[in-house]
Amino acid sequence: MLELYHHGSSVCAAKVRFVLAEKDLQWHGHYVDILKGDQFDPAYMKLNPKAVVPTLVHDGHVIVESTVIAEYLDETFPEPPLKPAAPLGRAHMRVWTKAVDELMHPACAEITFASCHRHIINRLPPHEHARFLASTPPISVTTSWHERKKEIVKLGFGAPGIAAKFRLYDSYLQKMDDALRHHAWLAGDRLSLADIGFAPYVNRLDMLGMSAMWTRSRPRLTDWFERIKARPGFGPSFIHVCPPDLTSDLATFGRQSWPEVERIFAGD
Ligand SMILES: N[C@@H](CCC(=O)N[C@@H](CS)C(=O)NCC(=O)O)C(=O)O
């Protein structure tokens, strides 16, 4: 049995849901509301000591780290394969998935909190707000997330370094557009874990109403995302699983944040 601990707006959880959907695997979900602090429940932290989602439990075996989970699922359930057949292709694919883990994800966490999630956290009653911000373990989304989350919840776009995260994100949108000049998908002619790894990060901007970051000037990326959205697993993995109030918060707060984003790129 496959059990997934996940959350509606978690990019890392969306990656795993998308793999499960592409492989047509049945799974049982446990919803962990990371905006209310469910991830800090000691029972959950026994499964995932970083207090993050997702966590996969397969026949009682616990597997953490979304990129590791994605590869585990691909090896355990090989059809259809989501890795290029040749070692060189797999190396190219892993350069993309490594960039997701090392660069895109930390940038996405900051962008999402500065644009939207800080407003949701700031709606918590004072005692829950304080407990929520105190609970992040020392090693979590990043090794500085405990302090950084507090800072971004307080200062939003005023937190130092937010503009750099948007620029980094933007530079990867350009790398994707460039790569798609040579083949239909990021690591070759077939959808792979590289595309599945990046799809949640492009979708995050889309749900924040920030798709102009690629639709205005990156036609290959625009086409790629249309093809991602056309896959049968996209709706169930990315959209339907996100509670309507959270979808609405992402759209509303994202729209309010857009002028700040435009200011960042106008300063280039
Ligand atoms: N490297 C981890 C990162 C997981 C992660 O950062 N998850 C986020 C949601 S996408 C989370 O659970 N955040 C909890 C928090 O901010 O307290 C993975 O790929 O699984």
Coordinates of N, CA and C in Angstrom, one line a residue, residues 36-261:
K36 N -1.2 25.3 9.2 CA -1.7 25.3 10.6 C -0.8 24.7 11.5
G37 N 0.3 24.1 11.1 CA 1.3 23.5 12.0 C 1.2 22.0 12.2
D38 N 0.4 21.3 11.4 CA 0.2 19.9 11.5 C 1.6 19.1 11.4
Q39 N 2.5 19.8 10.6 CA 3.8 19.1 10.4 C 4.7 19.0 11.6
F40 N 4.3 19.8 12.7 CA 5.1 19.8 13.9 C 4.6 18.8 14.9
D41 N 3.5 18.1 14.6 CA 3.0 17.0 15.4 C 4.1 16.0 15.7
P42 N 4.5 15.7 17.0 CA 5.6 14.8 17.2 C 5.4 13.4 16.5
A43 N 4.2 12.9 16.3 CA 4.0 11.7 15.6 C 4.4 11.8 14.2
Y44 N 4.1 12.9 13.5 CA 4.5 13.1 12.1 C 6.0 13.3 12.1
M45 N 6.6 14.0 13.0 CA 8.1 14.3 13.0 C 8.9 13.0 13.2
K46 N 8.2 12.0 13.7 CA 8.9 10.7 13.8 C 9.1 10.1 12.4
L47 N 8.2 10.4 11.5 CA 8.3 9.9 10.1 C 9.2 10.9 9.4
N48 N 9.1 12.2 9.6 CA 9.8 13.2 8.8 C 10.4 14.2 9.8
P49 N 11.6 14.0 10.3 CA 12.2 14.8 11.3 C 12.4 16.3 10.9
K50 N 12.4 16.6 9.6 CA 12.5 18.0 9.2 C 11.2 18.7 9.3
A51 N 10.1 18.0 9.6 CA 8.7 18.5 9.7 C 8.3 19.2 8.4
V52 N 8.5 18.4 7.3 CA 8.1 18.9 6.0 C 7.3 17.8 5.3
V53 N 6.5 18.2 4.3 CA 5.9 17.2 3.4 C 6.6 17.2 2.1
P54 N 6.6 16.1 1.3 CA 5.8 14.9 1.5 C 6.6 13.8 2.3
T55 N 5.9 12.8 2.8 CA 6.5 11.6 3.2 C 5.7 10.5 2.6
L56 N 6.4 9.5 2.0 CA 5.7 8.3 1.4 C 5.9 7.1 2.4
V57 N 4.9 6.4 2.6 CA 5.0 5.1 3.4 C 4.6 4.0 2.4
H58 N 5.5 3.2 2.1 CA 5.2 2.1 1.1 C 5.3 0.7 1.9
D59 N 4.2 0.1 2.0 CA 4.1 -1.2 2.7 C 4.9 -1.1 4.1
G60 N 4.7 0.0 4.8 CA 5.3 0.2 6.1 C 6.6 0.9 6.1
H61 N 7.3 1.0 4.9 CA 8.6 1.6 4.8 C 8.5 3.1 4.6
V62 N 9.2 3.9 5.4 CA 9.1 5.4 5.3 C 10.1 5.9 4.3
I63 N 9.7 6.7 3.4 CA 10.7 7.4 2.5 C 10.4 8.9 2.4
V64 N 11.5 9.7 2.7 CA 11.3 11.1 2.6 C 12.1 11.7 1.5
E65 N 12.0 13.0 1.3 CA 12.7 13.8 0.2 C 12.0 13.5 -1.1
S66 N 11.3 14.5 -1.6 CA 10.4 14.3 -2.8 C 11.2 13.8 -4.0
T67 N 12.4 14.2 -4.2 CA 13.2 13.8 -5.4 C 13.6 12.3 -5.2
V68 N 13.9 12.0 -4.0 CA 14.2 10.6 -3.7 C 13.0 9.7 -3.9
I69 N 11.9 10.2 -3.4 CA 10.6 9.4 -3.5 C 10.3 9.2 -5.0
A70 N 10.4 10.3 -5.8 CA 10.1 10.2 -7.2 C 11.0 9.1 -7.9
E71 N 12.3 9.1 -7.6 CA 13.1 8.1 -8.2 C 12.8 6.7 -7.6
Y72 N 12.4 6.6 -6.3 CA 12.1 5.3 -5.7 C 10.8 4.8 -6.4
L73 N 9.8 5.6 -6.7 CA 8.6 5.2 -7.3 C 8.9 4.7 -8.7
D74 N 9.8 5.4 -9.4 CA 10.1 5.1 -10.8 C 10.8 3.7 -10.9
E75 N 11.7 3.5 -9.9 CA 12.4 2.2 -9.9 C 11.5 1.0 -9.4
T76 N 10.6 1.3 -8.5 CA 9.7 0.3 -8.0 C 8.6 -0.1 -8.9
F77 N 8.1 1.0 -9.6 CA 7.0 0.8 -10.6 C 7.4 1.3 -11.9
P78 N 8.2 0.5 -12.7 CA 8.9 1.0 -13.8 C 8.1 1.5 -15.0
E79 N 6.8 1.2 -15.1 CA 6.0 1.6 -16.2 C 5.1 2.7 -16.0
P80 N 5.0 3.7 -16.8 CA 5.9 4.0 -17.9 C 7.2 4.6 -17.2
P81 N 8.3 4.4 -17.9 CA 9.6 4.9 -17.3 C 9.6 6.4 -17.3
L82 N 10.1 7.0 -16.2 CA 10.2 8.5 -16.2 C 11.6 8.9 -16.1
K83 N 12.5 8.0 -16.5 CA 13.9 8.4 -16.6 C 14.4 8.1 -18.0
P84 N 15.3 8.9 -18.6 CA 15.8 8.5 -19.9 C 16.5 7.1 -19.8
A85 N 16.6 6.4 -20.9 CA 17.1 5.1 -20.9 C 18.6 5.1 -20.7
A86 N 19.3 6.0 -21.3 CA 20.8 6.0 -21.3 C 21.3 6.8 -20.1
P87 N 22.5 6.3 -19.6 CA 23.1 7.0 -18.5 C 23.3 8.5 -18.7
L88 N 23.7 8.9 -19.9 CA 23.9 10.3 -20.2 C 22.6 11.1 -20.1
G89 N 21.5 10.6 -20.6 CA 20.2 11.2 -20.4 C 19.8 11.3 -19.0
R90 N 20.1 10.3 -18.2 CA 19.8 10.3 -16.8 C 20.6 11.4 -16.1
A91 N 21.9 11.5 -16.5 CA 22.7 12.5 -15.9 C 22.1 13.9 -16.2
H92 N 21.7 14.1 -17.4 CA 21.1 15.5 -17.8 C 19.8 15.7 -16.9
M93 N 19.1 14.6 -16.8 CA 17.8 14.8 -16.0 C 18.1 15.1 -14.6
R94 N 19.2 14.5 -14.0 CA 19.5 14.8 -12.6 C 20.1 16.2 -12.4
V95 N 20.7 16.7 -13.4 CA 21.2 18.1 -13.2 C 19.9 19.0 -13.0
W96 N 18.8 18.7 -13.7 CA 17.6 19.5 -13.5 C 17.0 19.2 -12.1
T97 N 17.0 18.0 -11.7 CA 16.3 17.7 -10.4 C 17.2 18.2 -9.2
K98 N 18.5 18.2 -9.4 CA 19.4 18.7 -8.4 C 19.2 20.2 -8.2
A99 N 19.0 20.9 -9.4 CA 18.7 22.4 -9.3 C 17.4 22.6 -8.6
V100 N 16.4 21.8 -8.8 CA 15.1 22.0 -8.1 C 15.4 21.9 -6.6
D101 N 16.1 20.9 -6.1 CA 16.4 20.7 -4.7 C 17.2 21.8 -4.1
E102 N 18.3 22.2 -4.8 CA 19.3 23.1 -4.3 C 18.9 24.6 -4.4
L103 N 18.2 24.9 -5.5 CA 18.0 26.3 -5.9 C 16.5 26.7 -5.9
M104 N 15.8 26.0 -6.8 CA 14.4 26.4 -7.0 C 13.5 26.3 -5.8
H105 N 13.7 25.1 -5.0 CA 12.8 24.9 -3.9 C 13.0 26.0 -2.8
P106 N 14.3 26.3 -2.4 CA 14.5 27.4 -1.4 C 13.9 28.7 -1.9
A107 N 14.1 29.0 -3.2 CA 13.6 30.2 -3.8 C 12.1 30.2 -3.7
C108 N 11.5 29.1 -4.1 CA 10.0 29.0 -4.1 C 9.4 29.2 -2.7
A109 N 10.1 28.6 -1.7 CA 9.5 28.8 -0.3 C 9.5 30.2 0.0
E110 N 10.5 31.0 -0.3 CA 10.6 32.4 0.1 C 9.6 33.2 -0.7
I111 N 9.5 32.9 -2.0 CA 8.6 33.6 -2.9 C 7.1 33.4 -2.5
T112 N 6.8 32.1 -2.2 CA 5.5 31.8 -1.8 C 5.1 32.5 -0.4
F113 N 6.0 32.4 0.5 CA 5.7 33.1 1.8 C 5.6 34.6 1.7
A114 N 6.5 35.2 0.9 CA 6.5 36.6 0.8 C 5.2 37.1 0.0
S115 N 4.8 36.3 -1.0 CA 3.6 36.7 -1.8 C 2.3 36.4 -1.1
C116 N 2.2 35.2 -0.5 CA 0.9 34.7 -0.1 C 0.9 34.2 1.4
H117 N 1.7 33.2 1.6 CA 1.5 32.4 2.9 C 1.7 33.3 4.1
R118 N 2.5 34.3 4.1 CA 2.6 35.2 5.3 C 1.3 35.7 5.7
H119 N 0.4 36.0 4.7 CA -0.9 36.6 5.0 C -1.8 35.6 5.7
I120 N -1.6 34.3 5.3 CA -2.4 33.2 5.9 C -1.9 33.0 7.4
I121 N -0.6 33.0 7.5 CA 0.0 32.8 8.9 C -0.4 34.0 9.8
N122 N -0.4 35.2 9.2 CA -0.7 36.3 10.1 C -2.2 36.4 10.5
R123 N -3.0 35.5 9.9 CA -4.4 35.4 10.3 C -4.6 34.5 11.5
L124 N -3.6 33.7 11.9 CA -3.7 32.8 13.0 C -3.9 33.6 14.3
P125 N -4.6 33.1 15.3 CA -4.7 33.8 16.6 C -3.3 33.9 17.2
P126 N -3.1 35.0 18.0 CA -1.7 35.3 18.5 C -1.0 34.1 19.1
H127 N -1.6 33.3 19.9 CA -0.9 32.2 20.6 C -0.5 31.1 19.5
E128 N -1.4 30.9 18.6 CA -1.1 29.9 17.5 C 0.0 30.4 16.6
H129 N 0.0 31.7 16.3 CA 1.0 32.4 15.5 C 2.4 32.2 16.1
A130 N 2.5 32.5 17.4 CA 3.8 32.4 18.0 C 4.2 31.0 18.0
R131 N 3.3 30.0 18.4 CA 3.7 28.6 18.4 C 4.1 28.1 17.1
F132 N 3.4 28.5 16.0 CA 3.7 28.1 14.7 C 5.1 28.5 14.3
L133 N 5.4 29.8 14.6 CA 6.8 30.3 14.1 C 7.9 29.7 15.0
A134 N 7.6 29.3 16.2 CA 8.6 28.8 17.1 C 8.9 27.3 16.8
S135 N 8.0 26.6 16.1 CA 8.1 25.2 16.0 C 9.0 24.6 14.9
T136 N 9.4 25.4 13.9 CA 10.2 24.9 12.8 C 11.5 24.4 13.4
P137 N 11.9 23.1 13.1 CA 13.1 22.6 13.6 C 14.3 23.2 13.0
P138 N 15.5 23.1 13.6 CA 16.7 23.8 13.0 C 17.0 23.3 11.6
I139 N 16.8 22.1 11.2 CA 17.0 21.7 9.8 C 15.6 21.4 9.3
S140 N 15.1 22.2 8.4 CA 13.8 22.0 7.8 C 13.8 22.2 6.3
V141 N 13.0 23.1 5.8 CA 13.0 23.4 4.3 C 14.4 23.7 3.9
T142 N 15.0 24.5 4.7 CA 16.5 24.8 4.5 C 17.1 24.9 5.9
T143 N 18.4 25.1 6.0 CA 19.0 25.1 7.4 C 18.8 26.5 8.0
S144 N 18.2 27.4 7.3 CA 17.9 28.7 8.0 C 16.4 29.0 8.0
W145 N 15.6 28.0 7.7 CA 14.1 28.2 7.6 C 13.5 28.7 8.9
H146 N 14.0 28.3 10.0 CA 13.4 28.7 11.3 C 13.4 30.2 11.4
E147 N 14.6 30.8 11.2 CA 14.7 32.3 11.3 C 14.1 33.0 10.1
R148 N 14.3 32.4 8.9 CA 14.0 33.0 7.6 C 12.4 33.1 7.5
K149 N 11.7 32.1 7.9 CA 10.3 32.1 7.8 C 9.7 33.2 8.7
K150 N 10.3 33.3 9.9 CA 9.8 34.4 10.8 C 10.0 35.8 10.1
E151 N 11.2 35.9 9.5 CA 11.6 37.2 8.9 C 10.6 37.6 7.8
I152 N 10.3 36.5 6.9 CA 9.5 36.8 5.7 C 8.0 37.0 6.2
V153 N 7.6 36.3 7.2 CA 6.2 36.5 7.7 C 6.1 37.9 8.2
K154 N 7.1 38.4 8.8 CA 7.0 39.8 9.3 C 7.2 40.8 8.2
L155 N 8.2 40.7 7.3 CA 8.5 41.7 6.4 C 8.0 41.6 5.0
G156 N 7.6 40.4 4.6 CA 7.2 40.2 3.2 C 8.3 40.5 2.2
F157 N 7.9 41.3 1.2 CA 8.9 41.7 0.2 C 10.0 42.6 0.7
G158 N 9.7 43.1 1.9 CA 10.8 43.9 2.6 C 11.9 43.1 3.2
A159 N 11.7 41.8 3.2 CA 12.8 41.0 3.8 C 14.0 41.0 2.8
P160 N 15.2 41.2 3.3 CA 16.4 41.2 2.4 C 16.5 39.9 1.6
G161 N 16.8 40.0 0.4 CA 17.1 38.8 -0.4 C 15.9 38.3 -1.2
I162 N 14.7 38.8 -1.1 CA 13.6 38.3 -1.8 C 13.8 38.5 -3.3
A163 N 14.2 39.7 -3.7 CA 14.4 40.0 -5.1 C 15.3 39.0 -5.8
A164 N 16.4 38.7 -5.0 CA 17.4 37.7 -5.6 C 16.7 36.4 -5.9
K165 N 15.8 36.0 -5.0 CA 15.1 34.7 -5.2 C 14.2 34.8 -6.5
F166 N 13.5 35.9 -6.7 CA 12.8 36.0 -7.9 C 13.7 36.0 -9.2
R167 N 14.8 36.6 -9.1 CA 15.8 36.6 -10.2 C 16.3 35.2 -10.5
L168 N 16.6 34.5 -9.4 CA 17.1 33.1 -9.6 C 16.0 32.3 -10.3
Y169 N 14.8 32.4 -9.8 CA 13.6 31.7 -10.4 C 13.5 32.0 -11.9
D170 N 13.6 33.3 -12.2 CA 13.5 33.8 -13.6 C 14.6 33.2 -14.4
S171 N 15.8 33.1 -13.9 CA 16.9 32.6 -14.7 C 16.7 31.1 -15.0
Y172 N 16.0 30.4 -14.1 CA 15.7 29.0 -14.5 C 14.5 28.9 -15.5
L173 N 13.6 29.9 -15.5 CA 12.6 29.8 -16.5 C 13.3 30.0 -17.9
Q174 N 14.3 30.9 -17.9 CA 15.0 31.1 -19.2 C 15.8 29.8 -19.6
K175 N 16.4 29.2 -18.6 CA 17.2 27.9 -18.9 C 16.2 26.9 -19.4
M176 N 15.0 26.8 -18.9 CA 14.0 25.8 -19.4 C 13.7 26.2 -20.8
D177 N 13.4 27.5 -21.1 CA 13.0 27.9 -22.4 C 14.1 27.5 -23.4
D178 N 15.4 27.8 -23.0 CA 16.5 27.5 -23.9 C 16.6 26.0 -24.1
A179 N 16.5 25.2 -23.1 CA 16.6 23.7 -23.3 C 15.5 23.2 -24.2
L180 N 14.3 23.8 -24.1 CA 13.2 23.3 -24.9 C 13.4 23.6 -26.4
R181 N 14.4 24.4 -26.7 CA 14.7 24.7 -28.1 C 15.2 23.4 -28.8
H182 N 15.8 22.5 -28.0 CA 16.5 21.3 -28.6 C 15.7 20.1 -28.5
H183 N 14.8 20.0 -27.6 CA 13.9 18.8 -27.5 C 12.6 19.1 -26.8
A184 N 11.6 18.2 -27.0 CA 10.3 18.6 -26.5 C 10.1 18.7 -25.0
W185 N 11.0 17.9 -24.3 CA 10.9 17.9 -22.8 C 12.3 18.3 -22.3
L186 N 12.4 18.5 -21.0 CA 13.6 19.1 -20.5 C 14.8 18.3 -20.7
A187 N 14.7 16.9 -20.5 CA 15.8 16.1 -20.6 C 15.8 15.1 -21.8
G188 N 15.0 15.5 -22.8 CA 15.0 14.7 -24.0 C 13.6 14.7 -24.7
D189 N 13.3 13.7 -25.5 CA 12.1 13.6 -26.2 C 10.9 13.1 -25.5
R190 N 11.1 12.6 -24.2 CA 10.0 12.0 -23.4 C 9.9 12.8 -22.1
L191 N 8.7 12.9 -21.6 CA 8.5 13.4 -20.3 C 9.4 12.6 -19.3
S192 N 10.1 13.4 -18.4 CA 10.9 12.7 -17.4 C 10.7 13.3 -16.0
L193 N 11.5 12.8 -15.1 CA 11.4 13.4 -13.7 C 11.9 14.8 -13.7
A194 N 12.7 15.2 -14.7 CA 13.1 16.6 -14.8 C 11.8 17.5 -15.0
D195 N 11.0 17.1 -15.9 CA 9.7 17.9 -16.2 C 8.8 17.9 -15.0
I196 N 8.7 16.7 -14.4 CA 7.8 16.5 -13.2 C 8.4 17.3 -12.0
G197 N 9.7 17.4 -12.0 CA 10.3 18.2 -10.9 C 10.0 19.6 -11.0
F198 N 10.1 20.2 -12.2 CA 9.9 21.6 -12.4 C 8.5 22.0 -12.5
A199 N 7.6 21.1 -12.9 CA 6.2 21.5 -13.2 C 5.5 22.2 -11.9
P200 N 5.7 21.7 -10.7 CA 5.1 22.4 -9.6 C 5.6 23.8 -9.4
Y201 N 6.8 24.1 -9.8 CA 7.4 25.4 -9.6 C 6.8 26.4 -10.6
V202 N 6.6 26.0 -11.8 CA 5.9 26.8 -12.8 C 4.4 27.0 -12.4
N203 N 3.8 25.9 -12.0 CA 2.4 26.0 -11.5 C 2.3 26.9 -10.3
R204 N 3.2 27.0 -9.4 CA 3.1 27.8 -8.3 C 3.0 29.3 -8.8
L205 N 3.8 29.7 -9.7 CA 3.7 31.1 -10.2 C 2.3 31.2 -10.9
D206 N 1.9 30.2 -11.6 CA 0.6 30.3 -12.3 C -0.5 30.5 -11.3
M207 N -0.5 29.8 -10.2 CA -1.6 29.9 -9.2 C -1.5 31.2 -8.5
L208 N -0.3 31.8 -8.5 CA -0.1 33.2 -7.9 C -0.5 34.3 -8.9
G209 N -0.9 33.9 -10.1 CA -1.2 34.8 -11.2 C 0.0 35.5 -11.7
M210 N 1.1 34.8 -11.7 CA 2.4 35.5 -12.2 C 2.9 34.8 -13.5
S211 N 2.0 34.3 -14.3 CA 2.4 33.6 -15.5 C 3.0 34.5 -16.5
A212 N 2.9 35.8 -16.4 CA 3.5 36.7 -17.3 C 5.0 36.5 -17.3
M213 N 5.5 35.9 -16.2 CA 7.0 35.7 -16.1 C 7.5 34.8 -17.2
W214 N 6.6 34.0 -17.9 CA 7.0 33.2 -19.0 C 6.1 33.5 -20.3
T215 N 4.8 33.8 -20.1 CA 4.0 33.9 -21.3 C 4.3 35.1 -22.2
R216 N 4.9 36.1 -21.6 CA 5.3 37.3 -22.4 C 6.4 37.1 -23.3
S217 N 7.4 36.2 -22.9 CA 8.6 36.2 -23.7 C 9.3 34.8 -23.8
R218 N 8.6 33.8 -23.4 CA 9.2 32.5 -23.4 C 8.2 31.5 -24.0
P219 N 8.1 31.5 -25.4 CA 7.1 30.7 -26.0 C 7.3 29.2 -25.9
R220 N 8.5 28.7 -25.8 CA 8.7 27.3 -25.7 C 8.3 26.8 -24.3
L221 N 8.6 27.6 -23.3 CA 8.1 27.3 -21.9 C 6.6 27.4 -21.8
T222 N 6.0 28.3 -22.5 CA 4.6 28.5 -22.5 C 3.9 27.2 -23.1
D223 N 4.5 26.7 -24.2 CA 4.0 25.5 -24.8 C 4.2 24.3 -23.9
W224 N 5.4 24.2 -23.3 CA 5.7 23.1 -22.4 C 4.6 23.0 -21.3
F225 N 4.3 24.2 -20.7 CA 3.4 24.2 -19.5 C 2.0 23.8 -20.0
E226 N 1.6 24.2 -21.2 CA 0.3 23.8 -21.8 C 0.3 22.3 -21.9
R227 N 1.4 21.7 -22.3 CA 1.5 20.2 -22.5 C 1.5 19.5 -21.1
I228 N 2.1 20.2 -20.1 CA 2.0 19.6 -18.7 C 0.6 19.6 -18.3
K229 N -0.1 20.8 -18.5 CA -1.5 20.9 -18.0 C -2.5 20.0 -18.7
A230 N -2.1 19.6 -19.9 CA -3.0 18.6 -20.7 C -2.8 17.2 -20.2
R231 N -1.9 16.9 -19.4 CA -1.7 15.5 -18.9 C -2.9 15.2 -18.0
P232 N -3.4 13.9 -18.1 CA -4.6 13.6 -17.2 C -4.3 13.8 -15.7
G233 N -3.0 13.6 -15.3 CA -2.7 13.7 -13.9 C -2.6 15.1 -13.4
F234 N -2.6 16.1 -14.3 CA -2.3 17.4 -13.8 C -3.4 17.9 -12.8
G235 N -4.7 17.8 -13.3 CA -5.8 18.4 -12.4 C -5.8 17.7 -11.0
P236 N -5.8 16.4 -11.0 CA -5.9 15.7 -9.7 C -4.6 16.0 -8.8
S237 N -3.4 16.2 -9.5 CA -2.2 16.3 -8.7 C -2.0 17.7 -8.2
F238 N -2.4 18.7 -9.0 CA -2.0 20.1 -8.8 C -3.2 21.0 -8.4
I239 N -4.4 20.7 -8.9 CA -5.5 21.7 -8.8 C -6.5 21.2 -7.8
H240 N -7.1 20.0 -8.1 CA -8.3 19.6 -7.3 C -7.9 19.3 -5.8
V241 N -6.6 19.1 -5.6 CA -6.2 18.7 -4.2 C -6.0 20.0 -3.4
C242 N -6.0 21.1 -4.0 CA -5.7 22.3 -3.3 C -7.1 22.9 -2.8
P243 N -7.3 23.0 -1.5 CA -8.6 23.5 -1.0 C -9.0 24.8 -1.6
P244 N -10.3 25.0 -1.9 CA -10.7 26.2 -2.6 C -10.2 27.5 -1.9
D245 N -10.3 27.6 -0.6 CA -9.9 28.8 0.1 C -8.4 29.1 -0.1
L246 N -7.6 28.0 -0.2 CA -6.2 28.2 -0.4 C -5.9 28.7 -1.8
T247 N -6.6 28.0 -2.8 CA -6.5 28.4 -4.2 C -6.8 29.9 -4.3
S248 N -7.9 30.3 -3.6 CA -8.3 31.7 -3.7 C -7.3 32.6 -3.0
D249 N -6.7 32.2 -1.9 CA -5.7 33.1 -1.3 C -4.5 33.2 -2.2
L250 N -4.1 32.1 -2.8 CA -2.9 32.2 -3.7 C -3.2 33.2 -4.8
A251 N -4.4 33.1 -5.4 CA -4.7 34.1 -6.5 C -4.8 35.5 -6.0
T252 N -5.5 35.7 -4.9 CA -5.7 37.1 -4.4 C -4.4 37.7 -3.9
F253 N -3.7 37.0 -3.1 CA -2.5 37.6 -2.5 C -1.4 37.7 -3.6
G254 N -1.4 36.7 -4.5 CA -0.5 36.8 -5.6 C -0.7 38.0 -6.5
R255 N -2.0 38.3 -6.8 CA -2.3 39.4 -7.6 C -1.9 40.7 -6.9
Q256 N -2.1 40.8 -5.6 CA -1.7 42.0 -4.8 C -0.1 42.1 -4.8
S257 N 0.6 41.0 -4.9 CA 2.0 41.1 -4.9 C 2.7 41.4 -6.3
W258 N 1.9 41.2 -7.3 CA 2.5 41.3 -8.7 C 3.2 42.7 -8.9
P259 N 2.6 43.8 -8.5 CA 3.4 45.1 -8.7 C 4.8 45.0 -8.1
E260 N 4.9 44.4 -6.9 CA 6.3 44.3 -6.3 C 7.2 43.5 -7.2
V261 N 6.6 42.4 -7.8 CA 7.5 41.6 -8.7 C 7.9 42.4 -9.9

